[in-house]
One Martini backbone bead per residue (centre of mass of N, CA, C, O) as a GRO file, in nm:
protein
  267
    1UNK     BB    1   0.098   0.038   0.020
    2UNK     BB    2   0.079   0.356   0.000
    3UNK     BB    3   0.262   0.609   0.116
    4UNK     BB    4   0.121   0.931   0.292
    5UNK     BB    5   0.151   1.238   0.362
    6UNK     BB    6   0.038   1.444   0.663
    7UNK     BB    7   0.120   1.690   0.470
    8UNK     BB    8  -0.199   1.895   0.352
    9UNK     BB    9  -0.055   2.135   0.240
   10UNK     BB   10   0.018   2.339   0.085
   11UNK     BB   11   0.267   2.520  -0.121
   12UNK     BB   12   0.129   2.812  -0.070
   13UNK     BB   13   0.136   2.792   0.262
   14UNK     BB   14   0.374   2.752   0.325
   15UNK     BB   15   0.685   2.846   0.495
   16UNK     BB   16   0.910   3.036   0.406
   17UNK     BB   17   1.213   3.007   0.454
   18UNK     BB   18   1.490   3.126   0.626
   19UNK     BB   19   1.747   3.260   0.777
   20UNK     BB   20   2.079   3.168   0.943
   21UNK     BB   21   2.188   3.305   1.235
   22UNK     BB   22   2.395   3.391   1.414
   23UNK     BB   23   2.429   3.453   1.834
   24UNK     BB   24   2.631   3.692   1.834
   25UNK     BB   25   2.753   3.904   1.995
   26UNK     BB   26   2.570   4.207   1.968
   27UNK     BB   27   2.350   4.150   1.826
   28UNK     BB   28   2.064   4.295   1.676
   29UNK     BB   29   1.695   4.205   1.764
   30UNK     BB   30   1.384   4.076   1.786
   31UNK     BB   31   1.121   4.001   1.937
   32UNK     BB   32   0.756   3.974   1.828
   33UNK     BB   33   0.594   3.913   2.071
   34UNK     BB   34   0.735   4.168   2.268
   35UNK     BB   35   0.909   4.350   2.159
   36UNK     BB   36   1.219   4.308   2.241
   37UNK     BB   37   1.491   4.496   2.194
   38UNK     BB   38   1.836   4.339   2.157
   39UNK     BB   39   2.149   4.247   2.241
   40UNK     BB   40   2.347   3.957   2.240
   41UNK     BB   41   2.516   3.824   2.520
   42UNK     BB   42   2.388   3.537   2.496
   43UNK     BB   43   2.435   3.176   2.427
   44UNK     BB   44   2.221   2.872   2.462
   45UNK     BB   45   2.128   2.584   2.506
   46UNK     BB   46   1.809   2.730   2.356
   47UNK     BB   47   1.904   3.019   2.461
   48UNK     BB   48   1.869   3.369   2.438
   49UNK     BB   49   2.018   3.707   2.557
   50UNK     BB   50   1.927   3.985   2.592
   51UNK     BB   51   2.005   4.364   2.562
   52UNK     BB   52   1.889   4.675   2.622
   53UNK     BB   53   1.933   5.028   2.654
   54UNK     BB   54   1.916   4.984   2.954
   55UNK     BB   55   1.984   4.692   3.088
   56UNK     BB   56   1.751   4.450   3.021
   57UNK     BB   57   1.684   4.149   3.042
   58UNK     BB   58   1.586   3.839   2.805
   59UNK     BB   59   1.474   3.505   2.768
   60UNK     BB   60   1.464   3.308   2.495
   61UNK     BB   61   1.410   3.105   2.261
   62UNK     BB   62   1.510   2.894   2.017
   63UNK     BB   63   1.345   2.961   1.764
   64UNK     BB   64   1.217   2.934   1.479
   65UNK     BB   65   1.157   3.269   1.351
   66UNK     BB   66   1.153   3.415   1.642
   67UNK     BB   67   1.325   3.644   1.458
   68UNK     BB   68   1.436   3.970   1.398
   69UNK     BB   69   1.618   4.181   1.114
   70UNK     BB   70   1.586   4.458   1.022
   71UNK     BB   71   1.260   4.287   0.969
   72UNK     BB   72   1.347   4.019   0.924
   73UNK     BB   73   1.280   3.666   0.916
   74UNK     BB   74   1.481   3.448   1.196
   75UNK     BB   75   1.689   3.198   1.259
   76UNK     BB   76   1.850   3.129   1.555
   77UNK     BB   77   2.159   3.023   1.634
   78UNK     BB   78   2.484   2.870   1.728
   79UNK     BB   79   2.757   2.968   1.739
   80UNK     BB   80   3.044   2.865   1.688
   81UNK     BB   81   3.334   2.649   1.809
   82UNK     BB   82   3.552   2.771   1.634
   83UNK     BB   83   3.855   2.867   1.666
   84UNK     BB   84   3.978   3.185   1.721
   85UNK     BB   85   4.207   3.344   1.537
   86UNK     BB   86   4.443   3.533   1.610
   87UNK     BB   87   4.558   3.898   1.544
   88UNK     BB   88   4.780   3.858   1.728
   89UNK     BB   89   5.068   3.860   1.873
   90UNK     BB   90   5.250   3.861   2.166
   91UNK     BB   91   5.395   4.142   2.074
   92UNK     BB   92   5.182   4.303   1.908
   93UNK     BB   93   5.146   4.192   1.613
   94UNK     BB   94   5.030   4.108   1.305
   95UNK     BB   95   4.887   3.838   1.244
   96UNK     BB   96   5.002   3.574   0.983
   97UNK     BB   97   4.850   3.295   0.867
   98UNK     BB   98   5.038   3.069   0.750
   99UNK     BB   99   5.308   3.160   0.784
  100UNK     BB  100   5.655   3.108   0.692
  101UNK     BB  101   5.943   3.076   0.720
  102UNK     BB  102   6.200   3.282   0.700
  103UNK     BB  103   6.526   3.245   0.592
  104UNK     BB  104   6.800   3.291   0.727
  105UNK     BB  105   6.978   3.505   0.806
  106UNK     BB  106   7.283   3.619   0.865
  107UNK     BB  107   7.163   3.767   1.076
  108UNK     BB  108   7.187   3.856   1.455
  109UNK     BB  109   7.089   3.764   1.782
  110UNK     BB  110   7.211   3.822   2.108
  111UNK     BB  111   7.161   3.672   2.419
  112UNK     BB  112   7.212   3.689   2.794
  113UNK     BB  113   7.089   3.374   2.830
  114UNK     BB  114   6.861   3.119   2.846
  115UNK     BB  115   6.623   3.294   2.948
  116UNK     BB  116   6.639   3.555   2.725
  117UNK     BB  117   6.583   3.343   2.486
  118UNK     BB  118   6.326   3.214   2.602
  119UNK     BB  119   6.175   3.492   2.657
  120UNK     BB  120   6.196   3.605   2.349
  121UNK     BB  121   6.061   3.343   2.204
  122UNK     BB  122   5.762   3.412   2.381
  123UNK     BB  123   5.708   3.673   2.217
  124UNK     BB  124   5.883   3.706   1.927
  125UNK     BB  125   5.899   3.444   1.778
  126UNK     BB  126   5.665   3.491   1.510
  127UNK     BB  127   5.850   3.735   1.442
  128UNK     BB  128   6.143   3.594   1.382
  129UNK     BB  129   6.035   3.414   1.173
  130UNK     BB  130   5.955   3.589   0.952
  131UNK     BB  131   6.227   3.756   0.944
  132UNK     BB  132   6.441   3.579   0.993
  133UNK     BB  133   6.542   3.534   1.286
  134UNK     BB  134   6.785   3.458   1.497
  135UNK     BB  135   6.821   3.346   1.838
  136UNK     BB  136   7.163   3.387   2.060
  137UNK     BB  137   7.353   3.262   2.377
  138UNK     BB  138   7.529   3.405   2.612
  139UNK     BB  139   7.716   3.339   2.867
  140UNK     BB  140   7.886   3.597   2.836
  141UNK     BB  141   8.031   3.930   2.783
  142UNK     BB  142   8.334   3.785   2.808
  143UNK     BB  143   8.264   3.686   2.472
  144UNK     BB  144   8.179   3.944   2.275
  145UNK     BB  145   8.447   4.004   2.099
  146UNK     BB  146   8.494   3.732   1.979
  147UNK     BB  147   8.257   3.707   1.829
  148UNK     BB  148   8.271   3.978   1.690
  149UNK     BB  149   8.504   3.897   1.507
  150UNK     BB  150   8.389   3.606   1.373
  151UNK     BB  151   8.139   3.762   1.230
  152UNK     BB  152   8.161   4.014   1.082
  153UNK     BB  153   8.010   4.250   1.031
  154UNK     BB  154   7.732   4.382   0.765
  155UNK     BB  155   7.529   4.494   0.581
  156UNK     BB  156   7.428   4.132   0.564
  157UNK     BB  157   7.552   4.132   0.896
  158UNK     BB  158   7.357   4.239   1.140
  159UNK     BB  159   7.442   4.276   1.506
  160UNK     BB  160   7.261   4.188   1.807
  161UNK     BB  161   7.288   4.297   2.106
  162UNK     BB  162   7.162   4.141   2.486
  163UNK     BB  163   7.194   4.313   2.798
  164UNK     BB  164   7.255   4.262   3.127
  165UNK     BB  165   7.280   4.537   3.322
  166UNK     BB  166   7.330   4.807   3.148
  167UNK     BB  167   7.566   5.037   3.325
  168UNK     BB  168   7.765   5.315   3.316
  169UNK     BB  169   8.067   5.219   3.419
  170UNK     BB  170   8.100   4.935   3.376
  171UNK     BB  171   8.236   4.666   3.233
  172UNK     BB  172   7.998   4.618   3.001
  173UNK     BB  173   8.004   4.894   2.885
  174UNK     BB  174   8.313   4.865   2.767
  175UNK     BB  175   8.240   4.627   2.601
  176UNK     BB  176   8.005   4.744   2.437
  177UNK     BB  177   8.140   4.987   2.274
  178UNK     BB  178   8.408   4.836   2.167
  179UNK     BB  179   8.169   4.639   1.959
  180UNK     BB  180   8.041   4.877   1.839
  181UNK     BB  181   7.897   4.925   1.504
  182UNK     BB  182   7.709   4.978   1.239
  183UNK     BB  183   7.687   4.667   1.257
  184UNK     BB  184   7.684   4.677   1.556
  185UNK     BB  185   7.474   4.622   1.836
  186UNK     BB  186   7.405   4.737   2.167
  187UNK     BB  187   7.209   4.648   2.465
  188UNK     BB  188   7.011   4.725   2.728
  189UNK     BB  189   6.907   4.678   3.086
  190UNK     BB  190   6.871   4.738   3.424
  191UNK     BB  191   6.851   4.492   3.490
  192UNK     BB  192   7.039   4.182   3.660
  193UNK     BB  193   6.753   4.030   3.557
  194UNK     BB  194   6.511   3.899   3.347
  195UNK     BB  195   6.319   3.852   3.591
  196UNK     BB  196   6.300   4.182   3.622
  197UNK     BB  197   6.123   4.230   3.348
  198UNK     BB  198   5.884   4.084   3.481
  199UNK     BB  199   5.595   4.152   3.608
  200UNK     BB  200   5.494   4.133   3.937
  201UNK     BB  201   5.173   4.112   3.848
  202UNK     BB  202   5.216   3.800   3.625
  203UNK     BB  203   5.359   3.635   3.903
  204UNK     BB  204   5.213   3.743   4.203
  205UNK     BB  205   5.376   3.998   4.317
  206UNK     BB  206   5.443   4.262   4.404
  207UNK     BB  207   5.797   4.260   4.428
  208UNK     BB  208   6.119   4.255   4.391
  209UNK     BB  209   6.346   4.138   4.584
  210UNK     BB  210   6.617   4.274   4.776
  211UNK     BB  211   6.942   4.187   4.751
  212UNK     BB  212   7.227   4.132   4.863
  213UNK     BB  213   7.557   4.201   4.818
  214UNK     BB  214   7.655   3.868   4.778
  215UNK     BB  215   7.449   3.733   4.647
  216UNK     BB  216   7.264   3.558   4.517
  217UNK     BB  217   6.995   3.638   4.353
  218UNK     BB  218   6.791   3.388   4.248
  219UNK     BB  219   6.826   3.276   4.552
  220UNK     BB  220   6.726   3.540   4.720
  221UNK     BB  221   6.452   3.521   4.559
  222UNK     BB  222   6.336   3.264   4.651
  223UNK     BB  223   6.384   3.301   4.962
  224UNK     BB  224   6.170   3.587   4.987
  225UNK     BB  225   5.913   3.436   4.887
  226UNK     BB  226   5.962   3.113   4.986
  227UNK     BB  227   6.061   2.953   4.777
  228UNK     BB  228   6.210   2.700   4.624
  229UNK     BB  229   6.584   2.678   4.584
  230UNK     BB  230   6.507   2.640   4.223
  231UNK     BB  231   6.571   2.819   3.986
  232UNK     BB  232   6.444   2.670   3.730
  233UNK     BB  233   6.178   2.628   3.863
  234UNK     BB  234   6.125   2.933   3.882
  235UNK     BB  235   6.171   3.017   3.601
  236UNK     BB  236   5.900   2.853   3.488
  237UNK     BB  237   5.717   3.031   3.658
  238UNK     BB  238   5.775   3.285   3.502
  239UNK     BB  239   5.769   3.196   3.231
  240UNK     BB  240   5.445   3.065   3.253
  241UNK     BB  241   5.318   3.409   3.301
  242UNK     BB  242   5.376   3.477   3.008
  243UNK     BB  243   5.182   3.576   2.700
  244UNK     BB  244   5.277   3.890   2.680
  245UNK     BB  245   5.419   4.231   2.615
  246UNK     BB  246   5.193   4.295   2.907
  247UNK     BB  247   5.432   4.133   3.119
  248UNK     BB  248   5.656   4.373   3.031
  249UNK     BB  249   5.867   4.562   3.047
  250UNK     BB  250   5.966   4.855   2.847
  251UNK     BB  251   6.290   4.809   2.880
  252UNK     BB  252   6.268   4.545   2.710
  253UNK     BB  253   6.091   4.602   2.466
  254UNK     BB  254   6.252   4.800   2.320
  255UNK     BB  255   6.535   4.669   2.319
  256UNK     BB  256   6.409   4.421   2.103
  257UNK     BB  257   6.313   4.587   1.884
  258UNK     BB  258   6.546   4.744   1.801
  259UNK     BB  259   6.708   4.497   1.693
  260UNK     BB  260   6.523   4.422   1.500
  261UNK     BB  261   6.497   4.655   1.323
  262UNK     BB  262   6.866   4.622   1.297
  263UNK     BB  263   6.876   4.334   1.148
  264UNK     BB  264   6.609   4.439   0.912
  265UNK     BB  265   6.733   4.615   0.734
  266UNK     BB  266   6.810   4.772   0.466
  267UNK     BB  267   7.108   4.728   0.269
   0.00000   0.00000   0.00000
């Protein structure tokens, strides 16, 4: 025997298709049934939240046709949960989503110890690879001279160093003017350590503890912090607290940003 549809409405009754609009936070819709006009604030498994001009909220059913939108008739649908690419690297530059790594330059950047190349990594990563720029660390600054010999900077290879705690008048900054030249670019920080380049309410902490001179300074800071003296482990509580150039001082990200411009310049 023949199945008939139990559906006897004419095609010339039937409700014509409308479209499915997701209800992204900020939309602005109608509900037709209460008139209550208002922007998405909230979309859950089947109620949609608006919010009028006045601050009054109101939750309604996510039902086929159930909004209007600019006067037509739509019905809201739960915005995709597919996760959206951030627009900003963690540098606070424009991302380039798919962008492949730039060979890289001859330029390089070296920076002074591996928690400095590790902080520099976390945040400036993303342009780095793109920019093509390698990023090496020095044991000490008293291998800098020795260094800068051997890679000969020059218009297609122009070097920069990240010195810590670069202040006028100490044996750091003799050594840094003495290898300073047209292609060799030497900066520093006036921090002891690039610990405490990371601001001190982004580690949890008031601010970075004073510790006396003749003292290990980063043992000195696990000590007065109450922290367990595994300079190590403390150092990656500190680095897994950073997730953008927001994480830190200004003095650090200045000078990282010059050399950036400084290896990247046009021969």
């Amino acid at each position: 025997m023949r199945q008939y549809s139990a559906d006897l409405t004419p095609p010339w009754k039937k409700p014509k298709p409308v479209p499915e609009v997701a209800a992204e936070p900020g939309l602005v819709v109608e509900e037709p049934g209460t008139g209550f006009c208002g922007a998405v604030i909230r979309c859950e498994a089947g109620t949609v939240t608006l919010e009028d001009r006045f601050g009054k909220h109101r939750v309604f059913p996510l039902e086929p046709r159930g909004f209007l939108l600019e006067g037509r008739v739509v019905t809201l649908v739960r915005p995709s949960t597919a996760p959206v690419r951030p627009t900003r690297t963690a540098s606070g530059s424009v991302a380039v989503p798919g962008a492949r790594a730039r060979v890289a330059r001859a330029g390089r950047i070296y920076v002074e110890g591996r928690h400095d190349a590790e902080l520099v990594e976390r945040v400036w990563g993303d342009d780095l690879r793109i920019e093509g720029v390698v990023v090496e660390y020095l044991e000490g600054i008293d291998d800098l001279p020795a260094i800068v010999d051997e890679f000969a900077p020059g218009p297609d290879a122009r070097l920069g160093v990240l010195v810590d705690h670069l202040v006028p008048g100490t044996k750091e900054s003799r050594i840094a003017d003495a290898v300073t030249s047209e292609y060799a670019l030497v900066v520093g920080h006036p921090y002891i350590d690039v610990w405490e380049a990371v601001k001190p309410s982004s580690v949890g902490i008031a601010a970075w503890p004073r510790v006396p001179r003749g003292q290990d300074w980063k043992t000195g800071v696990c000590r007065s912090l109450g922290w367990p003296e595994n300079t190590g482990a403390a150092w990656q509580r500190i680095l897994d607290s950073v997730h953008s150039y927001r994480d830190l001082q200004p003095e650090l990200l200045g000078r990282v940003e010059e050399l950036i411009d400084f290896v990247t310049a046009p021969e």
